[in-house]
Short mmCIF file of C-alpha atoms in Angstrom, two decimals:
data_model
loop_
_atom_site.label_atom_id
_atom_site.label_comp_id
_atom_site.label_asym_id
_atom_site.label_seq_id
_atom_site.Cartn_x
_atom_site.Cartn_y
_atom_site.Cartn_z
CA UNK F 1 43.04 17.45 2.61
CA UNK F 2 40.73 16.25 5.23
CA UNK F 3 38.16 18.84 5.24
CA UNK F 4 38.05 17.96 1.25
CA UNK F 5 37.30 14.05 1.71
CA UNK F 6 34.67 14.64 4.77
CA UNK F 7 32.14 15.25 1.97
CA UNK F 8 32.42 12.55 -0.59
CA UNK F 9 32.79 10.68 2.74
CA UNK F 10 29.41 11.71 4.21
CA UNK F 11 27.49 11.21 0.63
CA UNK F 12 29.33 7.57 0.62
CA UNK F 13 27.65 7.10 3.78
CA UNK F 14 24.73 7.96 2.90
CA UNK F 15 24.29 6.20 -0.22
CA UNK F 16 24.90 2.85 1.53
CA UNK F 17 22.95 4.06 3.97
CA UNK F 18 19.98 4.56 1.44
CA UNK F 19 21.06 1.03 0.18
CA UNK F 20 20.61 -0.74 3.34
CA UNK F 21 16.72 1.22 4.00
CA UNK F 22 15.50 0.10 0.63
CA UNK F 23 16.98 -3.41 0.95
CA UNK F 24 15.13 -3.71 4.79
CA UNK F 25 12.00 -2.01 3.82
CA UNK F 26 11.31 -0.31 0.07
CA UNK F 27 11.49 3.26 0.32
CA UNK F 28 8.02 4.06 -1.62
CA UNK F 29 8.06 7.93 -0.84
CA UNK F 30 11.50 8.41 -2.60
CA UNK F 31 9.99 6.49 -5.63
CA UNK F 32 6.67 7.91 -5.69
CA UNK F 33 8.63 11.39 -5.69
CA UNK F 34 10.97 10.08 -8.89
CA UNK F 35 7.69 8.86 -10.43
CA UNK F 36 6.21 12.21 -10.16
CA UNK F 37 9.28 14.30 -10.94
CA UNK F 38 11.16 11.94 -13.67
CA UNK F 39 7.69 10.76 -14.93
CA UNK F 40 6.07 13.80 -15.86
CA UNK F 41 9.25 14.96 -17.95
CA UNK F 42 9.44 11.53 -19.83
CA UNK F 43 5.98 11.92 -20.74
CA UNK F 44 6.75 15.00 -21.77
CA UNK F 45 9.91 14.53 -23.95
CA UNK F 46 7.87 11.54 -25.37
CA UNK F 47 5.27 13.47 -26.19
CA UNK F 48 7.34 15.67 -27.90
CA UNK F 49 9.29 12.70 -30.10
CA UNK F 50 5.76 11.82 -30.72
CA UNK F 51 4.96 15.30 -31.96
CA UNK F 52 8.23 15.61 -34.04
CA UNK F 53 7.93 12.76 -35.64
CA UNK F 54 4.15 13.81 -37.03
CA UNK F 55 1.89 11.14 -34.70
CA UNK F 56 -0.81 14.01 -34.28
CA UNK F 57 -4.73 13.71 -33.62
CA UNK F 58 -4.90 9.68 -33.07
CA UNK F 59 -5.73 9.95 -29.39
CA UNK F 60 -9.12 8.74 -30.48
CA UNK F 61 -8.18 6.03 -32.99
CA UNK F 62 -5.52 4.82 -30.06
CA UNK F 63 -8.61 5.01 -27.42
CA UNK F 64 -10.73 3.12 -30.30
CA UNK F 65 -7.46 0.63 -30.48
CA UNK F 66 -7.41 -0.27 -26.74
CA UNK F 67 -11.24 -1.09 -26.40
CA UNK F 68 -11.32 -3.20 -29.35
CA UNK F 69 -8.06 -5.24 -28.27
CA UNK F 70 -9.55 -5.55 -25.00
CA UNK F 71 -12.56 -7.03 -26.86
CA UNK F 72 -10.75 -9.07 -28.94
CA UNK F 73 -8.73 -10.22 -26.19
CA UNK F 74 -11.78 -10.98 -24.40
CA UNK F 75 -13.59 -12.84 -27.06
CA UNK F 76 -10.73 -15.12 -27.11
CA UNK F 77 -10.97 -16.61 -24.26
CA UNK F 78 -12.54 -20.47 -24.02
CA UNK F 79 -15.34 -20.94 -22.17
CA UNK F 80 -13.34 -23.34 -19.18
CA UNK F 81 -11.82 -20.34 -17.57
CA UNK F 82 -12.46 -19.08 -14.44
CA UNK F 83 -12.77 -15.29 -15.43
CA UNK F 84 -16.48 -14.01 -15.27
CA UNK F 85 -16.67 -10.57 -16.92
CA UNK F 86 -17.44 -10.54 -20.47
CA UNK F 87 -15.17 -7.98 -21.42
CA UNK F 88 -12.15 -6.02 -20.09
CA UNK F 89 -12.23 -2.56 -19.24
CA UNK F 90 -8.85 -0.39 -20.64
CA UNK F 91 -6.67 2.16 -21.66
CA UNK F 92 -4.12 2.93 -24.10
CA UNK F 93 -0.85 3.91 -23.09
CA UNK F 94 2.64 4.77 -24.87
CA UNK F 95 5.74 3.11 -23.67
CA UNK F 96 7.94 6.99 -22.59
CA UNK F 97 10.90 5.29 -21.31
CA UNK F 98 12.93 2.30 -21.19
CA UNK F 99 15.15 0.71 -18.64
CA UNK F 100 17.58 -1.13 -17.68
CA UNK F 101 16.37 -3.46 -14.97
CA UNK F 102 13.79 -5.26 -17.45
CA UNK F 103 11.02 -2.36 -17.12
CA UNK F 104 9.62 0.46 -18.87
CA UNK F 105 7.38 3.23 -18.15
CA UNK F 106 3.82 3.79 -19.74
CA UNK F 107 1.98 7.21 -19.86
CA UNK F 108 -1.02 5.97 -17.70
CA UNK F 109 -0.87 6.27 -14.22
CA UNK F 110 -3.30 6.56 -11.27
CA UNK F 111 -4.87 9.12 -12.62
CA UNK F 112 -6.78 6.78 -15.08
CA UNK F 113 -7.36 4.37 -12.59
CA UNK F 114 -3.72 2.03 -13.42
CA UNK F 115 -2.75 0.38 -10.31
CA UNK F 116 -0.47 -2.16 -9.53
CA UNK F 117 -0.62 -5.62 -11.08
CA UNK F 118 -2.71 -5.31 -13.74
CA UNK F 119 -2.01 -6.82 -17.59
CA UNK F 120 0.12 -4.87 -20.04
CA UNK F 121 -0.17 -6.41 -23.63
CA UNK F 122 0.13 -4.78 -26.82
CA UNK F 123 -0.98 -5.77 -30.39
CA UNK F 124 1.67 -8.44 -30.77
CA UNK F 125 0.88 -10.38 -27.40
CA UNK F 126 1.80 -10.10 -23.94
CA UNK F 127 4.12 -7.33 -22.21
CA UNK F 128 4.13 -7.49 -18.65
CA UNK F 129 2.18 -6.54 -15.56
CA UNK F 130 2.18 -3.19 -13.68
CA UNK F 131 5.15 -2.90 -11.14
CA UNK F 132 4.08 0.34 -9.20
CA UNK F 133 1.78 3.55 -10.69
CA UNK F 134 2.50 7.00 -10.34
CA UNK F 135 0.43 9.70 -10.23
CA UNK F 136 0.61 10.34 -14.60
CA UNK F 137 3.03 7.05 -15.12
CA UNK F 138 3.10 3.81 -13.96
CA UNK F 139 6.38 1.15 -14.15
CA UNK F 140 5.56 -1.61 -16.17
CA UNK F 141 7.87 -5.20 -15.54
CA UNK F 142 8.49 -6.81 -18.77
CA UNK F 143 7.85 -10.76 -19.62
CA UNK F 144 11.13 -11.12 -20.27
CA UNK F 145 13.02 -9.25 -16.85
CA UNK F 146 14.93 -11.66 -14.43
CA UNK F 147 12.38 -11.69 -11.60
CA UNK F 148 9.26 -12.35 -13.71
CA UNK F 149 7.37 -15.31 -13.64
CA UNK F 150 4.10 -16.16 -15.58
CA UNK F 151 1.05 -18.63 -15.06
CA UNK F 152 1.20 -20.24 -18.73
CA UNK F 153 -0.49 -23.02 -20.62
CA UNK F 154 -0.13 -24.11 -24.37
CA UNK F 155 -2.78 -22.86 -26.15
CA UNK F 156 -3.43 -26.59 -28.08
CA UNK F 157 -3.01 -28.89 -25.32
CA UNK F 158 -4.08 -27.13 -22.08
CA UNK F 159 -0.81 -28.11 -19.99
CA UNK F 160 0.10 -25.58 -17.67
CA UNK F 161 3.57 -24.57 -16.51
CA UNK F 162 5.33 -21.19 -15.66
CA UNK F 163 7.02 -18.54 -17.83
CA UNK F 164 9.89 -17.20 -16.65
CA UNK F 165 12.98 -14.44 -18.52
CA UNK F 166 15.88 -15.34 -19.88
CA UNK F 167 17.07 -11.76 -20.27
CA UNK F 168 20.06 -12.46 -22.07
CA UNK F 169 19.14 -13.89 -25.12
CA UNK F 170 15.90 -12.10 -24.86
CA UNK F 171 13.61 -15.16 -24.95
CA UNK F 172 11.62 -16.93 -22.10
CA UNK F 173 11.69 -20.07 -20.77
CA UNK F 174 8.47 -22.04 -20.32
CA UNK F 175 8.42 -24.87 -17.19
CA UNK F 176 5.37 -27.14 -17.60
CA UNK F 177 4.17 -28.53 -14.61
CA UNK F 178 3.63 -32.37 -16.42
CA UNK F 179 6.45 -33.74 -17.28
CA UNK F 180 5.40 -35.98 -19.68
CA UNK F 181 3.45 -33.03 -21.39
CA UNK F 182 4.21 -33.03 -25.41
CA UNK F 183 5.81 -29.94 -26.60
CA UNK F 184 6.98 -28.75 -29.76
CA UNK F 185 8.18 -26.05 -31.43
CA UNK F 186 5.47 -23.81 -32.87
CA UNK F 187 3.30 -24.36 -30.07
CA UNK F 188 1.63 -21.36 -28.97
CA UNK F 189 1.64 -20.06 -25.45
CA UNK F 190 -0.82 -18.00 -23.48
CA UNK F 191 -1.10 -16.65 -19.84
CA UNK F 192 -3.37 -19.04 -17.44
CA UNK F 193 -4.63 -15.79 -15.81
CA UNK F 194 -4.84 -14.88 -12.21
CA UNK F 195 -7.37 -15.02 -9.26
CA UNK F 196 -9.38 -11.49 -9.73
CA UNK F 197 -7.52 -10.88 -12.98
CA UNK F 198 -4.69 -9.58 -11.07
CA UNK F 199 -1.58 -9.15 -12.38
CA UNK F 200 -2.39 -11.09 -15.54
CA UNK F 201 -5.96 -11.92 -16.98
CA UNK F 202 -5.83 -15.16 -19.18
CA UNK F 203 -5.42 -16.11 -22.57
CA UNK F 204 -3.07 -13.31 -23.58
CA UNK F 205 -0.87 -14.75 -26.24
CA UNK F 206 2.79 -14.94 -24.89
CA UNK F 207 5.03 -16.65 -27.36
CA UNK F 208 5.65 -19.42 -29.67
CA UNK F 209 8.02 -22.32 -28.32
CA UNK F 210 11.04 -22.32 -30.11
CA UNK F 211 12.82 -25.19 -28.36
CA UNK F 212 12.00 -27.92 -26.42
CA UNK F 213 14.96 -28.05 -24.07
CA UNK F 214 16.07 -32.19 -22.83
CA UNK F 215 14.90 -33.18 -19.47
CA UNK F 216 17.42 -31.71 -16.71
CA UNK F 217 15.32 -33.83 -14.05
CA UNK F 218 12.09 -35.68 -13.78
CA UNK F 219 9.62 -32.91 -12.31
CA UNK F 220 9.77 -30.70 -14.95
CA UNK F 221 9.58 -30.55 -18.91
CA UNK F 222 10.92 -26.83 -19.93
CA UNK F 223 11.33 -25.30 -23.68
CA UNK F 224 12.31 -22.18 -24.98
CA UNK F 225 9.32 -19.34 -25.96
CA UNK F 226 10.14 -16.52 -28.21
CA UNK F 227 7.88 -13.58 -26.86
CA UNK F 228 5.53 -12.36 -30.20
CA UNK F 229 5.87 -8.50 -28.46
CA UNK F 230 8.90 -6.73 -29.78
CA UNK F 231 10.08 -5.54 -26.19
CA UNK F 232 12.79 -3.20 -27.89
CA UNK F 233 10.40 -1.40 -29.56
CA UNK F 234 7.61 -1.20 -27.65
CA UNK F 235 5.14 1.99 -28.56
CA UNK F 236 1.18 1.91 -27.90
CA UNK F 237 -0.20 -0.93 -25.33
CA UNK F 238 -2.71 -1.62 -23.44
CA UNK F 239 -3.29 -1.90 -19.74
CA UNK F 240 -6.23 -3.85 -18.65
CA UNK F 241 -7.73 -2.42 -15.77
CA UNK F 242 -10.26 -5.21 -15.12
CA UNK F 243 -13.62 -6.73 -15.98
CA UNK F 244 -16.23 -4.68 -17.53
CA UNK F 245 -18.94 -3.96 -14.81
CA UNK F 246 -21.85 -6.06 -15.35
CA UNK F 247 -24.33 -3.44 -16.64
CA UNK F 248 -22.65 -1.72 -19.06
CA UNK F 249 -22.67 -2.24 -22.69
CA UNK F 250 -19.84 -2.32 -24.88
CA UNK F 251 -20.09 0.58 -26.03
CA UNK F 252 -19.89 2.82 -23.50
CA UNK F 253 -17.30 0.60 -21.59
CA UNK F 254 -13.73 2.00 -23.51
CA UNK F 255 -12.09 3.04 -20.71
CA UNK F 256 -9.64 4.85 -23.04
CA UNK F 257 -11.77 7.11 -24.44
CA UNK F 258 -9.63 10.38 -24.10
CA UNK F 259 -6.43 10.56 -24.35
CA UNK F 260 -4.25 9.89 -20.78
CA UNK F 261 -2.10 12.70 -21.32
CA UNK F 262 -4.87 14.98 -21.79
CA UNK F 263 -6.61 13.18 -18.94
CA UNK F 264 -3.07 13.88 -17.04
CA UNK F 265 -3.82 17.04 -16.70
CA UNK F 266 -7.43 17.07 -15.26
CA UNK F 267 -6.14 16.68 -11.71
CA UNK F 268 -8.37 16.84 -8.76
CA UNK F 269 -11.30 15.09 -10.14
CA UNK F 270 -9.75 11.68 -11.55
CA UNK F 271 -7.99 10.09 -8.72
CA UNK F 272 -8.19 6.46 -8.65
CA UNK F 273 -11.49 5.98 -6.80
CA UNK F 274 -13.51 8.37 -8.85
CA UNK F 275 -12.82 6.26 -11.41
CA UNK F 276 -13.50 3.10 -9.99
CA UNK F 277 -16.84 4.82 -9.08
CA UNK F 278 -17.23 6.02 -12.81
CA UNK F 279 -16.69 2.11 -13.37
CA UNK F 280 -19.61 1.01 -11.24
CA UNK F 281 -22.28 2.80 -13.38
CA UNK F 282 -20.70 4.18 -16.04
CA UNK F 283 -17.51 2.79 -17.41
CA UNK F 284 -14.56 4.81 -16.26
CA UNK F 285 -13.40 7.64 -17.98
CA UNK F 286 -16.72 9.10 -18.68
CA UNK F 287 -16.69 9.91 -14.87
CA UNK F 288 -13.98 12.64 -14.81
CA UNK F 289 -15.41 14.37 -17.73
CA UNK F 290 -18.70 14.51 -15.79
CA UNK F 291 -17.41 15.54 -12.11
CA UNK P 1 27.11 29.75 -11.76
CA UNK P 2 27.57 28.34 -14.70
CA UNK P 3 28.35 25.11 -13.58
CA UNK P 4 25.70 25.10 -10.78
CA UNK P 5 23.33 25.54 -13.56
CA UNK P 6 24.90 22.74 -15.58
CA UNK P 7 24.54 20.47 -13.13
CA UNK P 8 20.80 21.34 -12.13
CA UNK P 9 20.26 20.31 -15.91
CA UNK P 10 22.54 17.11 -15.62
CA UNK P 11 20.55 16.04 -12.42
CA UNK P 12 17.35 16.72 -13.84
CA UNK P 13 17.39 15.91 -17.64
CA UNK P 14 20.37 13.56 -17.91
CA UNK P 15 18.11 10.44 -16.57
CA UNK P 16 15.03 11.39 -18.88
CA UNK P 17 17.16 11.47 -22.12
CA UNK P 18 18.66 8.32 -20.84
CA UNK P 19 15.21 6.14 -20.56
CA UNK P 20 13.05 8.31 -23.09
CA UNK P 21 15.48 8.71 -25.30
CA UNK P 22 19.07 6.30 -25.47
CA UNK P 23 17.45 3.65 -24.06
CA UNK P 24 14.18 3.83 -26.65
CA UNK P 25 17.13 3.57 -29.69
CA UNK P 26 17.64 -0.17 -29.37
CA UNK P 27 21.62 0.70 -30.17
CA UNK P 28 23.59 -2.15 -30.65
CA UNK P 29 25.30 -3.56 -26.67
CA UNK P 30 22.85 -1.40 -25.16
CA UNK P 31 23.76 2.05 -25.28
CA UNK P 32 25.93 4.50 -22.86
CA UNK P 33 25.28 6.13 -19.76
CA UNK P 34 24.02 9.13 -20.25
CA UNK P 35 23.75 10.38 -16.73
CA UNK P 36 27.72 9.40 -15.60
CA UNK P 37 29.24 10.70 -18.77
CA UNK P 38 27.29 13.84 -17.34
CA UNK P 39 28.90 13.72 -14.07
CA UNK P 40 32.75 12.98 -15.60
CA UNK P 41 32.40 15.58 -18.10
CA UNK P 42 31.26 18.32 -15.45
CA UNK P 43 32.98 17.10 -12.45
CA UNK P 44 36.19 18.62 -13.59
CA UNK P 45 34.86 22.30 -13.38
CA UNK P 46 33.71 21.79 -9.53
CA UNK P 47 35.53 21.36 -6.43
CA UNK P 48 35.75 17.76 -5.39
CA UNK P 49 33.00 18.01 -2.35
CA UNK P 50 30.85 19.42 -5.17
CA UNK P 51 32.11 17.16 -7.63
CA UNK P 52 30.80 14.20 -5.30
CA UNK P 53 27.47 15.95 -4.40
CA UNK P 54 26.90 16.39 -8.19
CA UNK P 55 27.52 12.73 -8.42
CA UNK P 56 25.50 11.92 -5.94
CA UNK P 57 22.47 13.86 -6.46
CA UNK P 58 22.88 12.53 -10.29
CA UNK P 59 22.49 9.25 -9.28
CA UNK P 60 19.71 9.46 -6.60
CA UNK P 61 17.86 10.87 -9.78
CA UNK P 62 19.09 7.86 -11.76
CA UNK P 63 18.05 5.30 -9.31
CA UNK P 64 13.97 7.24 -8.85
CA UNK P 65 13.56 7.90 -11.95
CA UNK P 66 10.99 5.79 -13.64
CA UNK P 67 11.18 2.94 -14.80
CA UNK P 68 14.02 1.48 -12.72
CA UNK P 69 13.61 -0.62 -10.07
CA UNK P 70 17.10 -1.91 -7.98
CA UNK P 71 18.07 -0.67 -5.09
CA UNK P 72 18.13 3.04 -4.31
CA UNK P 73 21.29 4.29 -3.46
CA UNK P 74 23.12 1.64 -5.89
CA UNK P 75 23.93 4.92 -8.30
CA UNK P 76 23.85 7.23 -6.15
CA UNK P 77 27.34 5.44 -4.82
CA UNK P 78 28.83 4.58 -7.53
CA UNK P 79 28.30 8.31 -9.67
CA UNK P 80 29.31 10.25 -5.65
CA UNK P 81 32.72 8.38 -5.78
CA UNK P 82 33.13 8.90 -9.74
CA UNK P 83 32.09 12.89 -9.79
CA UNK P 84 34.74 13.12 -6.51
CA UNK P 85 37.85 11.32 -8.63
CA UNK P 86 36.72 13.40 -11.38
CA UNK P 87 36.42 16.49 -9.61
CA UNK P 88 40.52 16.12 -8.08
CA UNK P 89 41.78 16.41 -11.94
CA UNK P 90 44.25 19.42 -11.35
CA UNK P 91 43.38 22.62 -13.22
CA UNK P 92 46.19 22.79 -15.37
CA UNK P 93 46.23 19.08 -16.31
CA UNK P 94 46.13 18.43 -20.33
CA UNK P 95 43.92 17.28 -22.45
CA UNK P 96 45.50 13.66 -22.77
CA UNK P 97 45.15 12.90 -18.65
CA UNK P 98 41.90 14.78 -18.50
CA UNK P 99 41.06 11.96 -21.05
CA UNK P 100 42.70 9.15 -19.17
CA UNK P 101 40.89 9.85 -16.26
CA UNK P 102 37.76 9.80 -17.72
CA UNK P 103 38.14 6.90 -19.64
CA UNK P 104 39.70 5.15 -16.26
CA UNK P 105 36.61 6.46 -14.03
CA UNK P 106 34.06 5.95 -16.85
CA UNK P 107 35.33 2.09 -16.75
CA UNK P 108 35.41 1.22 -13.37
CA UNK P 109 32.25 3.23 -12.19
CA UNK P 110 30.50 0.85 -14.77
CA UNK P 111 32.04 -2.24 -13.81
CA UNK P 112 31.58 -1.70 -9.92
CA UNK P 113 27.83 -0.90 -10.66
CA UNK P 114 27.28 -3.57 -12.77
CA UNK P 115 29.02 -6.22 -9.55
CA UNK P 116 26.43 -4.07 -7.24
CA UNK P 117 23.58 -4.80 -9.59
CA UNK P 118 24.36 -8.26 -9.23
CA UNK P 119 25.09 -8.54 -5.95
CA UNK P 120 21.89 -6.45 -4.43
CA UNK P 121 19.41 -7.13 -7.10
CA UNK P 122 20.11 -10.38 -8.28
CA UNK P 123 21.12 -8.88 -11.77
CA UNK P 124 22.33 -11.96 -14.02
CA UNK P 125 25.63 -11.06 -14.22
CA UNK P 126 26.44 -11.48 -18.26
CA UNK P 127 23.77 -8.44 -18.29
CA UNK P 128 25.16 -6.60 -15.31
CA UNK P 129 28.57 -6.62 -17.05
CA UNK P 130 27.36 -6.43 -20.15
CA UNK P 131 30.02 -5.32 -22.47
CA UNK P 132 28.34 -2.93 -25.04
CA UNK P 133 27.64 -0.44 -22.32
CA UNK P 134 31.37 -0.37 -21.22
CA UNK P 135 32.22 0.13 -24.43
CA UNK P 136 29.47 2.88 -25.10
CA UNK P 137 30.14 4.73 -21.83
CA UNK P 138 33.93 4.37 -22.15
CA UNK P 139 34.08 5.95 -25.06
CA UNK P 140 31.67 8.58 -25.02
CA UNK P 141 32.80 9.70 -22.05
CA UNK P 142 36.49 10.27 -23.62
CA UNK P 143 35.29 12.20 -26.47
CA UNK P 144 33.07 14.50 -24.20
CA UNK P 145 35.95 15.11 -21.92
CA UNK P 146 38.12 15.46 -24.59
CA UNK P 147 36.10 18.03 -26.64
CA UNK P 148 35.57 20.02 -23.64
CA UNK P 149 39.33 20.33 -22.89
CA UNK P 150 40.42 21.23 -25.79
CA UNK P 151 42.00 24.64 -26.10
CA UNK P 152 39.56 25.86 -28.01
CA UNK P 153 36.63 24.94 -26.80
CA UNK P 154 37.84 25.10 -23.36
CA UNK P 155 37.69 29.00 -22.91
CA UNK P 156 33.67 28.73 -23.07
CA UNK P 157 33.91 26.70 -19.80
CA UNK P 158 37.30 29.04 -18.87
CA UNK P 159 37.34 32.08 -16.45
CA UNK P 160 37.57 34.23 -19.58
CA UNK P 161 41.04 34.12 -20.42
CA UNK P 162 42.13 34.18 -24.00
CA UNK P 163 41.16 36.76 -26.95
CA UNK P 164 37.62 35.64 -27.66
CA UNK P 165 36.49 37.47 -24.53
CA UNK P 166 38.63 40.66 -25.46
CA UNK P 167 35.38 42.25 -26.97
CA UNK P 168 34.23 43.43 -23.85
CA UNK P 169 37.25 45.86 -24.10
CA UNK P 170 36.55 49.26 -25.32
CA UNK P 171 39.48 49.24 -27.69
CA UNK P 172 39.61 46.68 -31.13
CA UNK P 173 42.67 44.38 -30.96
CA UNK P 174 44.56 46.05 -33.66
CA UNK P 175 44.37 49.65 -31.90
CA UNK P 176 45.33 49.30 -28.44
CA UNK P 177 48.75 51.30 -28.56
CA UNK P 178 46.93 53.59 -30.94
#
């Protein structure tokens, strides 16, 4: 009897033991080795949903997709912010696997040149920022999960305030930093954007308010946002890898102009700082197929 | 072997069908478990230290793999201590307790990792105990232990008892005294 509990005993152990080390100080190899190992299979059973389901041949029109986005997303923008690039550099990714913590993965990963903290959004608006990128995946944080928290202003009147998840009832709440501000519902809401772009560039739509919530004190005026991304059914999106260097033209900038997965698979010469090389002269993935 | 083989797939594709796959479905609650209904429907075959190291290698996977992000080891606990209770199921036990265990083990494995997802990683906790997965898990995990204890079906799993695996002997059925 006791030689049969000394193992269940020992693997106890060492599960709180493992809990402990990543509470102290996150355990990066163990993840980086899931990434790799867990990654490279979702991709792959993706893939092949994608393939069953008859999505063939539209690595181009998806690459196509992701520049213009990034263009459109770019033309958006009012001249008062601070950003200085006239145009994003990106690539298209699909959303492989869903979890439970408020995340998903995306089929882009260092390989491309995804890093951490940098803008998700898809066609609808806003997803989240980049978590932590593996070597073909990268973990994406949604708007909506519990520890998120957005730079925000409404898109009318200017105010700013923060976005934060209610993950619950799958909406966000919005905390505007004036609390006199006027809000109302049908207000639109887009992301202030972040020093260097980093993790979210600005003027990605977010949500519509929904509700304005009554005063709970006098330092804050908060309301209710309904995302306009579908984060249950999230497929193609768009990771924005940063501004478009200066002498490059539109169009040779897309960034997504293969397809990741086949990029995946050219390892060796696409590691992160080729790319960000290819980026200084040439636009980023034109580099890989050139080294 | 069999099992050892079973498990290898359990550890390894058991989290990808889970996030690429259950999770992608949008089902109503949330969806089941995937990788513990895994674990309680192949712990009974193994011996309770490999019953536990099933569980916990299931759940190391479950707590790497892309795209979560709590605390390793969370899973890893919870699924150890689960494939162990799992794996002390008597042989000869029927299907009805086989079921009752699972159903029992299935329930509070979710529960005490939903109260861990709280308490480490700040998990609100009307999603940490979010009913639809019990419910989900729960009952999957009865009809999988079920199904695989049923007479029938159980002498694929067996140690080839029973007349299905009577081919292998030179003489037909009808013509042994012959």
């Amino acid at each position: 009897m006791r030689a049969g509990r000394r193992v269940p005993a020992l693997l106890a152990l060492a599960s709180v033991a493992l809990i402990v080390t990543d509470t102290l100080t996150p355990l990066g190899p163990l993840r980086a080795f899931g990434s790799a190992t867990y990654g490279g299979l979702e991709d792959a059973t993706s893939a092949g949903l994608r393939w069953a389901r008859g999505e063939r041949n539209v690595a181009e029109l998806e690459a196509e997709n992701a520049r213009l986005r990034a263009e459109l997303l770019a033309a958006r923008r009012v001249a008062s912010s601070p950003a200085p690039a006239d145009g994003y550099q990106a690539v298209p990714a699909h959303v492989v696997g869903f979890g439970r913590d408020g995340t998903v993965t995306v089929d882009a990963g260092s390989e491309v040149g995804v890093g951490q903290d940098m803008t998700v959004f898809d066609g609808d608006g806003l997803v989240g920022r980049v978590l932590r990128s593996g070597p073909g995946t990268a973990t994406v944080q949604l708007a909506t999960a519990a520890g998120a928290s957005i730079g925000a202003r409404l898109e009318g009147s200017r105010e700013v305030g923060l976005v934060t998840g209610v993950p619950e009832r799958g909406l966000l709440r919005l905390s505007l930093l004036n609390p006199a501000a006027e809000v109302k519902p049908g207000d639109r809401v887009v992301t202030l954007g972040s020093r260097d772009m980093r993790p979210y560039v600005p003027d990605v739509p977010i949500g519509t308010v929904v509700e304005a919530e009554p005063a709970s004190d006098a330092l804050t005026r908060t309301a209710l946002v309904r995302p306009f991304a579908r984060f249950t059914a999230l497929g193609l999106v768009t990771v924005v890898l940063g501004p478009l260097p200066d002498d490059a033209t539109p169009a040779v900038d897309a960034a997504g102009g293969k397809d990741p997965a086949k990029r995946d698979k050219e390892k060796g010469s696409s590691d992160k700082k080729k790319s960000d090389k290819g980026g200084a002269d040439k636009g980023g993935a034109e580099k890989p197929e050139a080294a | 072997m069999r099992a050892v083989v079973l498990s290898v797939l359990v550890v390894l594709l058991a989290p990808v069908l889970q996030v690429s796959v259950v999770n992608g479905l949008a089902l109503p609650g949330g969806g089941p478990d995937i990788v513990l209904i895994g674990v309680i429907a192949l712990a009974p075959m193994l011996r309770p230290g490999a019953g536990a190291s099933l569980g916990f290698a299931a759940g190391l996977a479950a707590d790497v793999a892309p795209p979560a992000d709590h605390t390793i080891g969370r899973l890893a606990l919870v699924m150890c201590l689960a494939g162990w209770v799992c794996a002390r199921i008597p042989e000869d036990a029927g299907a009805g307790r086989r079921a009752a265990v699972a159903a029992a083990v299935a329930l509070g494995a979710t529960l005490a990792a939903g109260v861990l997802a709280a308490l480490l990683d700040g998990t609100p906790w009307g999603t940490a105990l979010a009913p639809g997965v019990l419910a989900w898990t729960t009952g999957l995990a009865v009809l999988v232990t079920a199904a695989l204890s049923l007479p029938p079906r159980r002498r694929s799993f067996g140690r080839g008892r029973g007349p299905r695996h009577r081919p292998r002997d030179p003489y037909p059925p009808g013509r042994r005294l012959a």
